[in-house]
Coordinates of C-alpha atoms in Angstrom, one line a residue:
M184 CA -245.4 -76.2 -114.2
P185 CA -248.2 -76.1 -111.5
P186 CA -250.4 -73.0 -111.9
W187 CA -251.5 -70.4 -109.4
A188 CA -253.7 -67.3 -109.4
L189 CA -253.5 -63.7 -108.2
V190 CA -256.2 -61.2 -107.3
S191 CA -255.1 -57.7 -106.4
P192 CA -256.7 -56.1 -104.5
A193 CA -259.2 -58.6 -103.0
S194 CA -260.3 -56.7 -100.0
R195 CA -263.8 -55.9 -101.2
G196 CA -266.1 -55.6 -104.2
I197 CA -265.2 -57.3 -107.5
G198 CA -261.7 -58.3 -106.2
F199 CA -263.2 -60.1 -103.2
A200 CA -265.8 -61.8 -105.3
L201 CA -263.2 -62.9 -107.9
A202 CA -260.9 -64.4 -105.2
R203 CA -263.8 -66.3 -103.7
R204 CA -264.9 -67.5 -107.2
I205 CA -261.4 -68.8 -108.0
L206 CA -261.3 -70.6 -104.7
E207 CA -264.7 -72.1 -105.2
T208 CA -264.4 -73.2 -108.8
T209 CA -260.7 -74.1 -109.3
N210 CA -258.1 -76.2 -107.5
V211 CA -255.2 -73.7 -107.7
P212 CA -253.4 -71.8 -105.0
V213 CA -254.6 -68.2 -104.8
V214 CA -252.6 -65.1 -103.7
A215 CA -254.8 -62.2 -102.7
T216 CA -253.7 -58.8 -101.7
A217 CA -254.9 -56.1 -99.4
R218 CA -253.6 -52.6 -98.4
K219 CA -254.2 -53.5 -94.7
D220 CA -255.2 -56.3 -92.4
P221 CA -254.2 -59.2 -94.6
E222 CA -255.0 -61.8 -91.9
K223 CA -258.5 -60.4 -91.5
L224 CA -259.1 -60.6 -95.2
R225 CA -257.7 -64.2 -95.3
D226 CA -260.3 -65.2 -92.7
K227 CA -263.1 -63.4 -94.5
L228 CA -262.2 -65.1 -97.9
R229 CA -262.0 -68.5 -96.3
N230 CA -265.3 -68.1 -94.4
G231 CA -267.6 -71.0 -95.4
L232 CA -265.2 -72.5 -97.9
D233 CA -263.7 -76.0 -97.4
I234 CA -260.2 -75.2 -98.6
S235 CA -256.8 -76.2 -97.2
E236 CA -254.6 -73.6 -95.3
E237 CA -252.0 -73.5 -98.0
R238 CA -254.4 -72.7 -100.9
L239 CA -254.8 -69.1 -99.9
R240 CA -252.2 -66.5 -99.0
V241 CA -253.0 -62.9 -98.5
L242 CA -250.2 -60.3 -98.9
K243 CA -250.0 -56.6 -98.1
V244 CA -249.9 -54.5 -101.3
D245 CA -250.6 -50.8 -101.9
V246 CA -250.4 -50.0 -105.5
L247 CA -249.4 -46.4 -104.5
D248 CA -246.2 -47.9 -102.9
E249 CA -244.0 -49.8 -105.2
N250 CA -242.0 -51.2 -102.3
T251 CA -245.0 -53.2 -101.2
I252 CA -245.4 -54.7 -104.7
T253 CA -241.7 -55.6 -104.8
E254 CA -242.0 -57.3 -101.4
A255 CA -245.2 -59.2 -102.4
A256 CA -243.5 -60.4 -105.6
A257 CA -240.5 -61.6 -103.6
A258 CA -242.7 -63.5 -101.3
C259 CA -244.5 -65.2 -104.2
K260 CA -241.1 -66.1 -105.6
D261 CA -240.3 -67.9 -102.3
F262 CA -243.4 -70.1 -102.3
H263 CA -244.0 -70.4 -106.1
T264 CA -240.5 -71.0 -107.2
K265 CA -241.4 -73.7 -109.7
N266 CA -245.0 -72.6 -110.3
S267 CA -246.4 -70.5 -113.2
L268 CA -248.9 -67.7 -112.8
Q269 CA -251.9 -68.9 -114.8
L270 CA -254.5 -66.2 -114.0
A271 CA -254.2 -62.7 -112.6
F272 CA -256.9 -60.1 -112.0
I273 CA -255.4 -56.6 -111.4
V274 CA -258.4 -54.6 -110.2
P275 CA -257.5 -51.3 -108.3
G276 CA -260.0 -48.5 -108.9
L277 CA -260.7 -44.9 -108.0
L278 CA -263.2 -42.4 -109.3
F279 CA -263.7 -38.7 -109.0
P280 CA -266.7 -37.7 -111.1
E281 CA -265.7 -34.5 -112.8
K282 CA -268.8 -33.4 -114.7
S283 CA -267.2 -30.2 -116.1
P284 CA -263.6 -28.9 -116.6
A285 CA -264.1 -26.6 -113.6
Q286 CA -264.3 -29.7 -111.3
I287 CA -260.9 -31.0 -112.3
N288 CA -258.6 -31.1 -109.3
A289 CA -254.9 -31.8 -110.0
E290 CA -254.3 -33.8 -106.8
D291 CA -257.4 -35.9 -107.4
A292 CA -256.5 -36.5 -111.0
L293 CA -253.0 -37.5 -110.1
L294 CA -254.3 -40.0 -107.5
T295 CA -256.7 -41.4 -110.1
F296 CA -253.8 -42.1 -112.5
R297 CA -251.6 -43.4 -109.8
T298 CA -254.3 -45.9 -108.7
N299 CA -256.0 -46.9 -112.0
T300 CA -253.1 -46.7 -114.5
L301 CA -249.7 -46.6 -112.8
G302 CA -250.7 -49.2 -110.2
P303 CA -251.6 -51.9 -112.7
M304 CA -248.4 -51.0 -114.7
L305 CA -246.3 -51.6 -111.6
M306 CA -248.1 -54.9 -110.9
I307 CA -247.3 -56.0 -114.4
K308 CA -243.7 -55.0 -113.9
H309 CA -243.2 -57.2 -110.8
F310 CA -245.6 -60.1 -111.6
S311 CA -245.1 -60.6 -115.3
P312 CA -241.9 -62.7 -114.6
F313 CA -244.2 -65.4 -113.1
L314 CA -246.0 -65.9 -116.4
P315 CA -245.0 -68.8 -118.5
K316 CA -242.5 -68.5 -121.3
K317 CA -242.6 -70.0 -124.8
S318 CA -240.8 -73.1 -123.5
T319 CA -243.0 -73.6 -120.5
K320 CA -245.1 -76.8 -120.5
I321 CA -248.6 -76.0 -119.2
G322 CA -251.1 -78.5 -117.9
E323 CA -249.1 -81.7 -118.4
G324 CA -249.1 -84.8 -116.2
G325 CA -250.1 -84.2 -112.7
D326 CA -250.7 -80.5 -113.4
A327 CA -253.7 -81.2 -115.7
A328 CA -256.1 -81.5 -112.7
L329 CA -255.1 -78.1 -111.5
M330 CA -256.0 -76.5 -114.8
E331 CA -259.7 -77.3 -114.2
G332 CA -261.7 -74.0 -114.4
L333 CA -258.8 -72.0 -115.8
P334 CA -258.0 -70.8 -119.3
P335 CA -255.5 -73.0 -121.2
Y336 CA -253.2 -70.1 -121.6
A337 CA -252.0 -67.8 -118.8
T338 CA -254.1 -64.7 -118.7
M339 CA -253.2 -61.3 -117.1
T340 CA -256.3 -59.2 -116.8
V341 CA -256.6 -55.5 -115.8
M342 CA -259.8 -53.9 -114.9
S343 CA -260.8 -51.2 -117.4
A344 CA -264.2 -49.5 -118.1
R345 CA -266.3 -48.7 -121.1
V346 CA -265.8 -45.0 -120.5
G347 CA -262.1 -45.6 -121.3
S348 CA -263.1 -46.1 -124.9
I349 CA -262.6 -42.9 -127.0
S350 CA -264.9 -44.1 -129.8
D351 CA -267.7 -44.8 -127.3
N352 CA -267.4 -41.4 -125.6
M353 CA -270.7 -39.6 -126.5
I354 CA -271.4 -37.6 -123.4
G355 CA -268.1 -36.5 -121.9
G356 CA -267.4 -35.9 -118.3
W357 CA -265.3 -37.9 -115.9
Y358 CA -262.0 -36.6 -117.4
S359 CA -259.5 -38.3 -115.1
Y360 CA -261.3 -41.6 -114.8
R361 CA -261.9 -41.8 -118.6
A362 CA -258.3 -41.0 -119.3
S363 CA -256.9 -43.4 -116.7
K364 CA -258.9 -46.3 -118.1
A365 CA -257.9 -45.4 -121.7
G366 CA -254.4 -45.6 -120.4
V367 CA -255.2 -49.1 -119.0
N368 CA -256.3 -50.2 -122.4
Q369 CA -253.0 -49.0 -124.0
I370 CA -250.9 -50.7 -121.3
V371 CA -252.7 -54.0 -121.8
K372 CA -252.2 -53.8 -125.6
T373 CA -248.5 -52.9 -125.2
F374 CA -247.9 -55.6 -122.6
D375 CA -249.7 -58.2 -124.7
N376 CA -247.3 -57.3 -127.6
H377 CA -244.5 -58.1 -125.2
L378 CA -246.1 -61.4 -124.3
R379 CA -246.4 -62.4 -127.9
A380 CA -242.6 -62.2 -128.1
V381 CA -241.6 -63.9 -124.8
S382 CA -244.6 -66.2 -124.2
G383 CA -246.1 -66.9 -127.6
D384 CA -249.6 -68.4 -127.1
N385 CA -248.7 -69.5 -123.5
A386 CA -249.8 -66.1 -122.1
I387 CA -252.0 -63.2 -123.0
A388 CA -253.2 -59.9 -121.6
I389 CA -256.7 -58.5 -121.7
A390 CA -258.7 -55.6 -120.2
L391 CA -262.1 -56.1 -118.7
H392 CA -265.2 -54.0 -118.3
P393 CA -267.4 -55.3 -115.5
G394 CA -270.4 -53.1 -116.0
T395 CA -271.8 -51.0 -113.2
V396 CA -271.3 -53.0 -110.1
K397 CA -273.0 -52.5 -106.7
T398 CA -269.8 -51.4 -104.9
K399 CA -268.6 -48.4 -103.0
L400 CA -266.9 -47.1 -106.2
S401 CA -270.2 -46.6 -108.0
K402 CA -272.6 -46.0 -105.0
E403 CA -273.1 -42.3 -106.0
F404 CA -274.5 -43.3 -109.3
W405 CA -276.8 -46.3 -108.4
D406 CA -280.0 -44.2 -108.9
N407 CA -279.0 -43.3 -112.5
V408 CA -278.4 -46.9 -113.6
K409 CA -281.0 -48.4 -115.9
P410 CA -283.1 -51.2 -114.5
G411 CA -281.3 -54.6 -114.7
K412 CA -277.9 -52.9 -115.3
L413 CA -276.7 -52.6 -111.7
F414 CA -274.9 -55.9 -111.0
E415 CA -274.0 -57.7 -107.8
S416 CA -270.2 -58.5 -107.3
D417 CA -270.7 -62.3 -107.2
W418 CA -272.6 -62.3 -110.5
V419 CA -270.0 -60.1 -112.1
A420 CA -267.2 -62.4 -110.9
K421 CA -268.9 -65.4 -112.4
S422 CA -269.4 -63.5 -115.7
L423 CA -265.8 -62.3 -115.9
M424 CA -264.4 -65.8 -115.2
E425 CA -266.5 -67.0 -118.1
V426 CA -265.2 -64.3 -120.4
V427 CA -261.6 -65.1 -119.4
N428 CA -262.1 -68.8 -120.1
N429 CA -263.7 -68.2 -123.5
V430 CA -262.1 -65.1 -125.0
G431 CA -259.5 -67.1 -126.9
I432 CA -256.1 -66.3 -128.2
K433 CA -257.6 -64.1 -130.9
G434 CA -259.0 -61.9 -128.2
R435 CA -255.7 -61.0 -126.7
G436 CA -254.7 -57.4 -126.2
K437 CA -258.3 -56.2 -126.3
C438 CA -261.0 -54.9 -123.9
W439 CA -264.0 -57.2 -123.2
D440 CA -267.2 -56.5 -121.3
W441 CA -269.0 -58.8 -118.9
Q442 CA -271.0 -60.3 -121.8
G443 CA -267.9 -61.2 -123.8
K444 CA -268.4 -58.4 -126.2
E445 CA -265.4 -56.4 -127.4
I446 CA -265.2 -52.7 -126.5
L447 CA -263.4 -50.8 -129.2
P448 CA -260.7 -48.3 -128.3

């Protein structure tokens, strides 16, 4: 079955860089998502790239609104009826830096979980049916050329963070963000167990830690980052693609950083 890729959201930061990277280094059709102005994002993603019109579709998705996810999945079903989702980056992110318990705000914490944890879970709910099953033949015949630059097994990735590791938590703080990312790691492990049963080695799920990236999410903390540890989005996208292509079947269900090193739960 011909492969395709998904990046959600792709409107800025890591998601934007990942969508561009896939368009530049592979031959597969790409579905990107944005909460608003999908046509504007489509033009921005295509800027400077020599790609065909049909290679990129941008759909409206807000992970806080399941109806938009349902509609996007239905649209993908229309134009990828006989195609298999080979690579997905699910990357929504929100951070409120609670340095002490007194700074915990219930509404902010709920929004953090809805964005960072429930959002990816709903994306998995609606887009996992596009992943190959055990019986799916991947990369055969004319599809082989489309597999260039992609992992040989379909990979669903969800953006996590090192601070989601309980064993690595030495300084505390960031209660909602830490807990939401720990939840991501559990979701990925649970979903990968599901894929073992329905997809075998044809599909895996992993979590990723991109490091501290120079995006709006981390802007407040740039001054506290050690020299050489504040990364540009394009560099991170390149690194994460390398991790995805090299992590291997034995790396399924785990969290990996931008260097390809496992982050323990």
